[in-house]
């Protein structure tokens, strides 16, 4: 149907058997700018309507043949004319024919005699209202289509929360059937807390005049569904509530959150979410004036499990630890006051074998809960774990930091709990410690290491490696230097540089050094028994060890006990010993020398060695420090120092060995400079006893190129 609003004139079809009436009607409508067509009876009218659709039909009721009512009915049967404006012209103004006019589908009627000026206005008016009705219908169709295409449910409610109307969106299912909620109140239909939430939103929407949004969940037949409702004011006392099922989005969001915030191995919150949550708890604690405790747990010797049983077993153990903590920490198989079931606890895994437990709601006066929990955690974890066929027992060390005393923010508390945990490790593991301001993390790490060394000595975790020393002239092996290694249960093979300083500071170097001399001597005897020509073994001794009162006695005892010949043992002293002219010590060392023990000065050239010092001691060899060897042969300074040391040694009748020889050029230079012995990676790295034994059997390390042949 064409729109009469457009620029063309509206068309009208006049149907009347009376020629004069048609003429008058036409005259009138033309004056009102209609473009007029005529038909003399019903049949002609229907024929004409096959050819075009007018904007208005003016239809006489009384016609020969098909009367106006019938024509009207026929017209209304056609799909494109269901709402074409149609005015009936009746000869009678009795109620019956007026009714019949409307029933047959007329929009309006006008009775004869016709009031001509009115007819034109009438026609215009009918046209306009038909147009408005058409627009309204189109709008409704459009809205219905939108509603159908959207997954939302649309509710109309009054200000008190009474459901007035409902439109179902695509695939949406309301919480209850329409007859169960239409004309009822929210609170009669929905769970109380959801109804309250929506009522508040309705109130706010009406009060402020703009959109409110709430989310809630409802139990549906296939499980819990999540919804987002947008509440828009509609007039002053009604709201339109558009509700969308956001269950899928929520599940995806949860999944993303889980990935970002949860540790995938144990399902516990990860470091990030732990820190955020702890910060949140601290805010609340500050407001509500209560304490928060952070317990930082680290498994003792976890690396050993990983190394010996494999990573899969390690992962299994971590999961089992997490499960035990989550499930049993508050279990009733422990008797404790106050009842732990009543306090909230947050767990997290920070990574590796580190777990945290946060107690966010501690009253000032139930501080002992922290220690109860710590004890309980340790008791829980100390029960054996079954991994595959294997029973694994593990202990844990726990550090505890508390808010407000030990820190204001999550990062500080974590740092301090970590420090306290180290302290617990230092105290021999399998215990818990409270953070104390006097603990600095360095001091604690040192303490932990010291404790570890002590344990390592008890558990026999130290090993000696041996590095050959050769004649510069032909590569004959003339000795080995014993170098200590620590086969650490968690850290693997540890170099002496990482623990000797702490062993020295703590005095542990004394028993350790004794063990080294003893082991080196026994090794020489063992090689000898294996038929290997036993070389001289050089053992490093630290200043503190030499100063220990019974040093000389110990060395003598070891020589006696192992049966080594004294001249097979060389003790490498540090330059600092020479600086300390204690005559009794010099006498002691001289006694050993008299028995045959050799003495050398290690790392010579790095300290304040002076000839006069060297002369006082029964030294037989200088070891040129590797830092000078490194610069050979290019660095003139190093070349100069080495030349001077060799000349000085010759003048004192001392042997010289250069250590840290890594390449051919260094070896060639040293040999030409008359350095008698060489030691370094060029010949061999320090080796475990069995590999060293193979080298010793060969007796010589010949280099492939000219020079050492
Ligand atoms: P050091 O006595 O001067 O030992 C030589 C160090 O240089 C050893 O390191 C050795 O592995 C390394 N080395 C040998 N050849 C080369 C080379 O060609 N290039 C380089 N870059 N390095 C080479 P290590 O075994 O790590 O020992 C370090 C230090 O620890 C030793 O220096 C010694 O002072 C001390 N130490 C080792 N074992 C003991 C011990 O049983 N008791 C005491 N008190 N100290 C020890
Ligand atoms: Mg040495
Ligand atoms: Mg050295």
Coordinates of N, CA, C and O in Angstrom, one line a residue, residues 267-416:
X267 N 44.9 -26.7 42.0 CA 43.6 -26.1 42.1 C 43.5 -25.0 43.2 O 42.5 -24.4 43.4
X268 N 44.6 -24.8 43.9 CA 44.6 -23.7 44.9 C 44.8 -22.4 44.2 O 45.4 -22.3 43.1
X269 N 44.4 -21.3 44.8 CA 44.7 -20.0 44.3 C 46.3 -19.8 44.1 O 47.0 -20.5 44.8
X270 N 46.7 -19.1 43.1 CA 48.1 -18.9 42.8 C 48.6 -17.7 43.5 O 47.9 -17.0 44.3
X271 N 49.9 -17.4 43.3 CA 50.5 -16.2 43.9 C 49.8 -14.9 43.7 O 49.5 -14.2 44.7
X272 N 49.4 -14.7 42.4 CA 48.7 -13.4 42.1 C 47.4 -13.3 42.9 O 47.2 -12.3 43.6
X273 N 46.6 -14.3 42.9 CA 45.3 -14.2 43.6 C 45.6 -14.2 45.1 O 44.8 -13.5 45.9
X274 N 46.6 -14.8 45.6 CA 46.9 -14.8 47.0 C 47.2 -13.4 47.4 O 46.7 -12.9 48.4
X275 N 48.1 -12.7 46.6 CA 48.5 -11.3 47.0 C 47.3 -10.4 47.0 O 47.1 -9.6 47.9
X276 N 46.5 -10.5 46.0 CA 45.3 -9.6 45.9 C 44.3 -9.9 47.0 O 43.8 -8.9 47.7
X277 N 44.1 -11.1 47.3 CA 43.2 -11.5 48.4 C 43.7 -11.0 49.8 O 43.0 -10.5 50.6
X278 N 45.0 -11.2 49.9 CA 45.6 -10.8 51.2 C 45.5 -9.3 51.4 O 45.2 -8.8 52.5
X279 N 45.8 -8.6 50.3 CA 45.6 -7.1 50.4 C 44.2 -6.7 50.8 O 44.0 -5.8 51.6
X280 N 43.3 -7.4 50.2 CA 41.8 -7.2 50.5 C 41.6 -7.5 52.0 O 40.9 -6.7 52.7
X281 N 42.1 -8.6 52.5 CA 41.9 -9.0 53.9 C 42.5 -7.9 54.8 O 42.0 -7.7 55.9
X282 N 43.7 -7.4 54.4 CA 44.4 -6.4 55.3 C 43.5 -5.1 55.4 O 43.4 -4.5 56.5
X283 N 42.9 -4.8 54.2 CA 42.1 -3.6 54.3 C 40.9 -3.8 55.3 O 40.6 -2.9 56.1
X284 N 40.3 -4.9 55.2 CA 39.2 -5.3 56.1 C 39.7 -5.3 57.5 O 39.0 -4.8 58.4
X285 N 40.8 -5.9 57.7 CA 41.4 -6.1 59.1 C 41.6 -4.7 59.7 O 41.4 -4.5 60.9
X286 N 42.1 -3.8 58.9 CA 42.4 -2.4 59.4 C 41.1 -1.8 59.8 O 41.0 -1.2 60.9
X287 N 40.0 -2.0 59.0 CA 38.7 -1.4 59.3 C 38.1 -2.0 60.5 O 37.6 -1.3 61.4
X288 N 38.2 -3.3 60.6 CA 37.5 -4.0 61.7 C 38.4 -4.3 62.9 O 38.0 -5.0 63.8
X289 N 39.6 -3.8 62.8 CA 40.6 -3.9 63.9 C 40.7 -5.3 64.4 O 40.5 -5.7 65.5
X290 N 41.1 -6.2 63.4 CA 41.5 -7.5 63.9 C 42.9 -7.9 63.3 O 43.4 -7.2 62.4
X291 N 43.4 -9.1 63.7 CA 44.7 -9.5 63.2 C 44.6 -10.4 62.0 O 43.5 -11.1 61.8
X292 N 45.6 -10.4 61.2 CA 45.7 -11.4 60.1 C 47.0 -12.1 60.3 O 48.0 -11.5 60.6
X293 N 47.0 -13.5 60.1 CA 48.3 -14.2 60.2 C 48.5 -14.8 58.8 O 47.6 -15.3 58.2
X294 N 49.8 -14.8 58.4 CA 50.2 -15.5 57.2 C 51.2 -16.6 57.6 O 52.2 -16.3 58.2
X295 N 50.9 -17.8 57.2 CA 51.8 -18.9 57.4 C 52.4 -19.3 56.1 O 51.7 -19.6 55.2
X296 N 53.7 -19.3 56.0 CA 54.4 -19.7 54.8 C 55.1 -21.0 55.0 O 55.9 -21.2 55.8
X297 N 54.6 -22.0 54.2 CA 55.1 -23.4 54.4 C 56.0 -23.8 53.2 O 55.6 -23.6 52.1
X298 N 57.1 -24.4 53.5 CA 58.0 -24.9 52.5 C 58.3 -26.4 52.9 O 58.6 -26.6 54.1
X299 N 58.2 -27.3 51.9 CA 58.5 -28.7 52.3 C 60.0 -28.9 52.4 O 60.7 -28.3 51.7
X300 N 60.4 -29.7 53.3 CA 61.8 -30.0 53.5 C 62.2 -31.1 52.6 O 61.5 -32.2 52.5
X301 N 63.2 -30.9 51.8 CA 63.8 -32.0 51.0 C 62.9 -32.4 49.9 O 62.9 -33.5 49.4
X302 N 62.0 -31.4 49.4 CA 61.2 -31.8 48.3 C 61.9 -32.2 47.0 O 61.6 -33.1 46.2
X303 N 63.1 -31.5 46.8 CA 63.9 -31.7 45.6 C 64.3 -33.2 45.5 O 64.4 -33.8 44.5
X304 N 64.6 -33.7 46.7 CA 65.0 -35.1 46.7 C 64.0 -36.0 46.2 O 64.2 -37.0 45.4
X305 N 62.7 -35.7 46.5 CA 61.6 -36.6 46.0 C 61.6 -36.4 44.5 O 61.5 -37.4 43.8
X306 N 61.7 -35.2 44.0 CA 61.7 -35.0 42.6 C 62.8 -35.7 41.9 O 62.6 -36.3 40.8
X307 N 64.0 -35.6 42.5 CA 65.2 -36.2 41.8 C 65.1 -37.7 41.9 O 65.5 -38.4 40.9
X308 N 64.7 -38.3 43.0 CA 64.8 -39.7 43.1 C 63.5 -40.4 42.5 O 63.7 -41.5 41.9
X309 N 62.3 -39.8 42.7 CA 61.1 -40.5 42.2 C 60.6 -40.0 40.9 O 59.7 -40.5 40.3
X310 N 61.1 -38.9 40.5 CA 60.7 -38.3 39.2 C 59.7 -37.2 39.4 O 59.1 -37.0 40.5
X311 N 59.5 -36.4 38.4 CA 58.6 -35.2 38.5 C 57.2 -35.5 38.6 O 56.4 -34.8 39.3
X312 N 56.8 -36.6 38.0 CA 55.4 -37.0 38.1 C 55.1 -37.3 39.6 O 54.0 -36.9 40.1
X313 N 56.0 -38.0 40.3 CA 55.8 -38.3 41.7 C 55.8 -37.0 42.5 O 55.0 -36.8 43.5
X314 N 56.7 -36.1 42.1 CA 56.8 -34.8 42.8 C 55.5 -34.0 42.7 O 54.9 -33.5 43.7
X315 N 54.9 -34.0 41.5 CA 53.6 -33.3 41.2 C 52.5 -34.0 42.1 O 51.7 -33.3 42.7
X316 N 52.6 -35.3 42.1 CA 51.6 -36.1 42.9 C 51.6 -35.7 44.3 O 50.6 -35.4 45.0
X317 N 52.9 -35.6 44.8 CA 53.1 -35.2 46.3 C 52.5 -33.8 46.5 O 51.8 -33.6 47.5
X318 N 52.8 -32.9 45.6 CA 52.3 -31.5 45.8 C 50.8 -31.5 45.9 O 50.2 -30.8 46.7
X319 N 50.2 -32.3 45.0 CA 48.7 -32.3 45.0 C 48.2 -32.9 46.3 O 47.2 -32.4 46.9
X320 N 48.9 -34.0 46.7 CA 48.4 -34.7 47.9 C 48.6 -33.7 49.1 O 47.7 -33.7 50.0
X321 N 49.7 -32.9 49.2 CA 49.9 -32.0 50.2 C 48.8 -30.9 50.2 O 48.1 -30.7 51.3
X322 N 48.5 -30.4 49.0 CA 47.4 -29.4 48.9 C 46.1 -30.0 49.4 O 45.3 -29.4 50.1
X323 N 45.8 -31.2 48.9 CA 44.5 -31.8 49.3 C 44.4 -32.0 50.8 O 43.4 -31.7 51.5
X324 N 45.5 -32.5 51.4 CA 45.5 -32.7 52.8 C 45.3 -31.4 53.6 O 44.5 -31.4 54.6
X325 N 45.9 -30.4 53.2 CA 45.8 -29.1 53.9 C 44.3 -28.6 53.8 O 43.7 -28.2 54.8
X326 N 43.8 -28.7 52.5 CA 42.4 -28.2 52.3 C 41.4 -28.9 53.1 O 40.5 -28.4 53.7
X327 N 41.6 -30.3 53.0 CA 40.5 -31.1 53.6 C 40.6 -31.3 55.1 O 39.6 -31.3 55.8
X328 N 41.9 -31.4 55.6 CA 42.0 -31.8 56.9 C 42.4 -30.8 58.0 O 42.4 -31.0 59.1
X329 N 42.8 -29.6 57.4 CA 43.3 -28.6 58.4 C 42.3 -28.3 59.5 O 42.7 -28.1 60.6
X330 N 41.1 -28.3 59.1 CA 40.1 -27.9 60.1 C 39.3 -29.1 60.5 O 38.3 -29.0 61.2
X331 N 39.8 -30.3 60.2 CA 39.0 -31.5 60.5 C 38.9 -31.7 61.9 O 39.6 -31.2 62.8
X332 N 38.0 -32.6 62.3 CA 37.7 -32.8 63.7 C 38.6 -33.8 64.4 O 38.4 -34.1 65.6
X333 N 39.6 -34.4 63.6 CA 40.4 -35.4 64.2 C 41.5 -34.7 65.1 O 42.4 -35.3 65.6
X334 N 41.5 -33.4 65.2 CA 42.3 -32.7 66.1 C 41.5 -32.0 67.1 O 40.4 -31.5 66.8
X335 N 42.0 -32.1 68.3 CA 41.2 -31.4 69.4 C 41.9 -30.1 69.6 O 43.1 -30.0 69.9
X336 N 41.2 -29.0 69.5 CA 41.9 -27.7 69.7 C 40.9 -26.7 70.2 O 39.7 -26.7 69.8
X337 N 41.4 -25.8 70.9 CA 40.6 -24.6 71.4 C 41.3 -23.4 70.9 O 42.6 -23.3 70.9
X338 N 40.7 -22.4 70.3 CA 39.2 -22.4 70.1 C 38.9 -23.3 68.9 O 39.9 -23.7 68.1
X339 N 37.7 -23.6 68.7 CA 37.3 -24.5 67.6 C 37.7 -23.9 66.3 O 37.3 -22.9 65.9
X340 N 38.6 -24.7 65.6 CA 39.1 -24.2 64.3 C 38.1 -24.1 63.2 O 38.3 -23.4 62.3
X341 N 37.1 -24.9 63.4 CA 36.0 -24.9 62.4 C 35.4 -23.5 62.2 O 34.8 -23.2 61.2
X342 N 35.6 -22.7 63.3 CA 34.9 -21.4 63.2 C 35.7 -20.3 62.6 O 35.2 -19.3 62.3
X343 N 37.0 -20.6 62.3 CA 37.8 -19.5 61.7 C 37.9 -19.8 60.2 O 38.0 -20.9 59.8
X344 N 38.0 -18.7 59.5 CA 38.2 -18.9 58.0 C 39.7 -19.0 57.7 O 40.5 -18.4 58.4
X345 N 40.0 -19.7 56.7 CA 41.3 -20.0 56.3 C 41.4 -19.9 54.8 O 40.6 -20.5 54.1
X346 N 42.4 -19.2 54.2 CA 42.6 -19.2 52.8 C 43.9 -19.9 52.5 O 44.9 -19.6 53.1
X347 N 43.9 -20.7 51.5 CA 45.1 -21.4 51.0 C 45.6 -20.9 49.7 O 44.8 -20.4 48.9
X348 N 46.8 -21.0 49.4 CA 47.4 -20.8 48.1 C 48.6 -21.5 47.9 O 49.3 -22.0 48.9
X349 N 49.0 -21.8 46.6 CA 50.3 -22.4 46.4 C 51.1 -21.3 45.6 O 50.6 -20.8 44.5
X350 N 52.2 -20.9 46.1 CA 52.9 -19.8 45.5 C 53.8 -20.3 44.4 O 54.2 -19.5 43.5
X351 N 54.0 -21.6 44.3 CA 54.9 -22.1 43.3 C 55.8 -23.1 44.0 O 56.0 -23.1 45.2
X352 N 56.4 -24.0 43.2 CA 57.3 -25.0 43.8 C 56.7 -25.8 44.9 O 55.5 -26.2 44.8
X353 N 57.4 -25.9 46.0 CA 56.8 -26.6 47.2 C 56.5 -25.6 48.3 O 56.5 -25.9 49.4
X354 N 56.1 -24.3 47.8 CA 55.7 -23.3 48.8 C 54.2 -23.1 48.9 O 53.6 -22.9 47.8
X355 N 53.7 -23.2 50.0 CA 52.2 -23.0 50.2 C 52.0 -21.9 51.3 O 52.9 -21.7 52.1
X356 N 50.9 -21.2 51.1 CA 50.6 -20.2 52.2 C 49.2 -20.5 52.8 O 48.3 -21.0 52.1
X357 N 49.1 -20.1 54.0 CA 47.8 -20.2 54.7 C 47.5 -18.9 55.3 O 48.4 -18.4 56.0
X358 N 46.4 -18.3 55.0 CA 46.1 -17.0 55.6 C 44.9 -17.1 56.6 O 43.9 -17.8 56.3
X359 N 45.1 -16.6 57.8 CA 44.0 -16.6 58.8 C 43.6 -15.2 58.9 O 44.3 -14.4 59.5
X360 N 42.5 -14.8 58.3 CA 42.2 -13.4 58.1 C 41.4 -12.8 59.3 O 41.2 -11.6 59.3
X361 N 40.9 -13.6 60.2 CA 39.9 -13.1 61.2 C 40.4 -13.3 62.6 O 39.6 -13.9 63.4
X362 N 41.6 -13.0 63.0 CA 42.0 -13.3 64.3 C 41.7 -12.2 65.3 O 42.0 -11.0 65.0
X363 N 41.1 -12.5 66.4 CA 41.0 -11.5 67.4 C 42.3 -11.3 68.1 O 43.2 -12.2 68.0
X364 N 42.5 -10.2 68.7 CA 43.7 -9.9 69.3 C 44.0 -11.0 70.4 O 45.1 -11.4 70.6
X365 N 42.9 -11.5 71.0 CA 43.2 -12.4 72.1 C 43.1 -13.9 71.7 O 43.2 -14.8 72.5
X366 N 43.0 -14.2 70.4 CA 43.1 -15.6 70.1 C 44.3 -15.9 69.2 O 44.3 -16.7 68.3
X367 N 45.4 -15.2 69.5 CA 46.6 -15.3 68.8 C 47.2 -16.7 68.8 O 47.9 -17.1 67.8
X368 N 46.9 -17.5 69.8 CA 47.5 -18.8 69.8 C 46.9 -19.7 68.8 O 47.5 -20.8 68.5
X369 N 45.8 -19.3 68.1 CA 45.3 -20.1 67.0 C 46.4 -20.3 65.9 O 46.5 -21.4 65.4
X370 N 47.2 -19.3 65.7 CA 48.2 -19.4 64.7 C 49.1 -20.6 65.0 O 49.4 -21.4 64.1
X371 N 49.6 -20.7 66.2 CA 50.5 -21.8 66.5 C 49.8 -23.1 66.5 O 50.4 -24.1 66.1
X372 N 48.6 -23.1 66.9 CA 47.8 -24.4 66.8 C 47.7 -24.8 65.3 O 48.0 -26.0 65.0
X373 N 47.4 -23.9 64.4 CA 47.4 -24.2 63.0 C 48.7 -24.7 62.5 O 48.8 -25.6 61.7
X374 N 49.8 -23.9 62.9 CA 51.1 -24.3 62.4 C 51.4 -25.7 62.8 O 51.9 -26.6 62.0
X375 N 51.2 -26.0 64.1 CA 51.5 -27.4 64.6 C 50.6 -28.4 63.8 O 51.1 -29.5 63.5
X376 N 49.4 -28.0 63.6 CA 48.5 -29.0 62.9 C 48.9 -29.2 61.5 O 48.9 -30.4 61.0
X377 N 49.4 -28.2 60.8 CA 49.9 -28.3 59.4 C 51.0 -29.3 59.4 O 51.1 -30.2 58.6
X378 N 51.9 -29.1 60.4 CA 53.1 -30.0 60.4 C 52.8 -31.4 60.7 O 53.3 -32.4 60.1
X379 N 51.8 -31.6 61.7 CA 51.4 -32.9 62.0 C 50.7 -33.6 60.8 O 51.0 -34.8 60.5
X380 N 49.9 -32.9 60.1 CA 49.2 -33.4 59.0 C 50.2 -33.9 57.9 O 50.0 -35.0 57.4
X381 N 51.2 -33.1 57.6 CA 52.1 -33.4 56.5 C 53.1 -34.5 56.9 O 53.7 -35.1 56.1
X382 N 53.3 -34.6 58.2 CA 54.3 -35.6 58.6 C 53.8 -37.0 58.5 O 54.6 -38.0 58.6
X383 N 52.5 -37.2 58.3 CA 52.0 -38.6 58.1 C 52.5 -39.0 56.7 O 52.4 -38.2 55.8
X384 N 52.8 -40.3 56.5 CA 53.4 -40.7 55.2 C 52.4 -40.5 54.1 O 51.2 -40.6 54.3
X385 N 53.0 -40.2 52.9 CA 52.2 -40.2 51.7 C 52.5 -41.4 50.9 O 53.6 -41.9 50.9
X386 N 51.4 -41.9 50.2 CA 51.6 -43.1 49.4 C 51.8 -42.6 47.9 O 50.8 -42.1 47.3
X387 N 53.0 -42.8 47.4 CA 53.2 -42.4 46.0 C 53.5 -43.6 45.2 O 54.5 -44.3 45.4
X388 N 52.6 -44.0 44.3 CA 52.7 -45.3 43.6 C 52.8 -46.4 44.7 O 52.0 -46.5 45.5
X389 N 53.9 -47.2 44.6 CA 54.0 -48.3 45.6 C 54.8 -47.8 46.8 O 54.9 -48.5 47.8
X390 N 55.2 -46.5 46.7 CA 56.2 -46.1 47.7 C 55.6 -45.2 48.8 O 54.7 -44.4 48.6
X391 N 56.1 -45.4 50.0 CA 55.6 -44.6 51.1 C 56.7 -43.4 51.3 O 57.8 -43.7 51.4
X392 N 56.2 -42.2 51.2 CA 57.1 -41.1 51.3 C 56.8 -40.3 52.5 O 55.6 -39.9 52.7
X393 N 57.8 -40.0 53.3 CA 57.6 -39.1 54.5 C 58.3 -37.8 54.3 O 59.4 -37.8 53.8
X394 N 57.6 -36.8 54.6 CA 58.2 -35.4 54.3 C 57.9 -34.5 55.5 O 56.8 -34.7 56.2
X395 N 58.8 -33.6 55.8 CA 58.5 -32.7 56.9 C 58.4 -31.3 56.2 O 58.6 -31.1 55.0
X396 N 58.0 -30.3 57.0 CA 57.9 -29.0 56.5 C 58.4 -27.9 57.5 O 58.4 -28.1 58.7
X397 N 58.8 -26.8 56.9 CA 59.2 -25.7 57.7 C 58.2 -24.5 57.5 O 57.9 -24.3 56.4
X398 N 57.8 -23.9 58.6 CA 56.8 -22.8 58.4 C 57.3 -21.5 59.0 O 57.8 -21.5 60.1
X399 N 57.1 -20.4 58.3 CA 57.4 -19.1 58.8 C 56.1 -18.3 59.0 O 55.2 -18.5 58.1
X400 N 56.0 -17.6 60.0 CA 54.7 -16.9 60.3 C 55.0 -15.4 60.5 O 55.8 -15.0 61.2
X401 N 54.2 -14.6 59.7 CA 54.2 -13.1 59.9 C 52.8 -12.7 60.2 O 51.8 -13.3 59.6
X402 N 52.6 -11.7 61.0 CA 51.3 -11.2 61.4 C 51.1 -9.7 61.2 O 52.0 -8.9 61.3
X403 N 49.8 -9.5 60.8 CA 49.4 -8.1 60.7 C 48.7 -7.7 62.0 O 47.9 -8.5 62.5
X404 N 48.9 -6.6 62.5 CA 49.6 -5.4 62.0 C 51.1 -5.4 62.4 O 51.9 -4.6 61.8
X405 N 51.5 -6.3 63.3 CA 52.9 -6.2 63.9 C 54.0 -6.3 62.9 O 55.0 -5.5 62.9
X406 N 53.9 -7.2 61.9 CA 55.0 -7.6 61.1 C 55.0 -7.0 59.7 O 55.9 -7.3 58.9
X407 N 54.0 -6.2 59.4 CA 53.9 -5.6 58.0 C 52.5 -5.1 57.7 O 51.6 -5.6 58.3
X408 N 52.5 -4.1 56.8 CA 51.2 -3.5 56.5 C 50.6 -3.9 55.2 O 49.4 -3.7 55.0
X409 N 51.4 -4.5 54.3 CA 50.9 -4.9 53.0 C 51.3 -6.4 52.7 O 52.1 -6.9 53.4
X410 N 50.6 -6.9 51.7 CA 50.8 -8.3 51.4 C 52.2 -8.7 51.1 O 52.8 -9.6 51.6
X411 N 52.9 -7.8 50.3 CA 54.2 -8.1 49.9 C 55.2 -8.1 51.1 O 56.0 -9.0 51.2
X412 N 55.0 -7.2 52.0 CA 55.9 -7.2 53.2 C 55.7 -8.4 54.1 O 56.6 -9.0 54.5
X413 N 54.4 -8.7 54.3 CA 54.1 -9.8 55.2 C 54.7 -11.1 54.6 O 55.2 -11.9 55.3
X414 N 54.5 -11.2 53.2 CA 55.1 -12.4 52.6 C 56.6 -12.5 52.7 O 57.1 -13.5 53.0
X415 N 57.2 -11.3 52.5 CA 58.7 -11.3 52.7 C 59.1 -11.8 54.1 O 60.0 -12.6 54.3
X416 N 58.4 -11.2 55.1 CA 58.8 -11.6 56.4 C 58.4 -13.0 56.8 O 59.2 -13.6 57.6

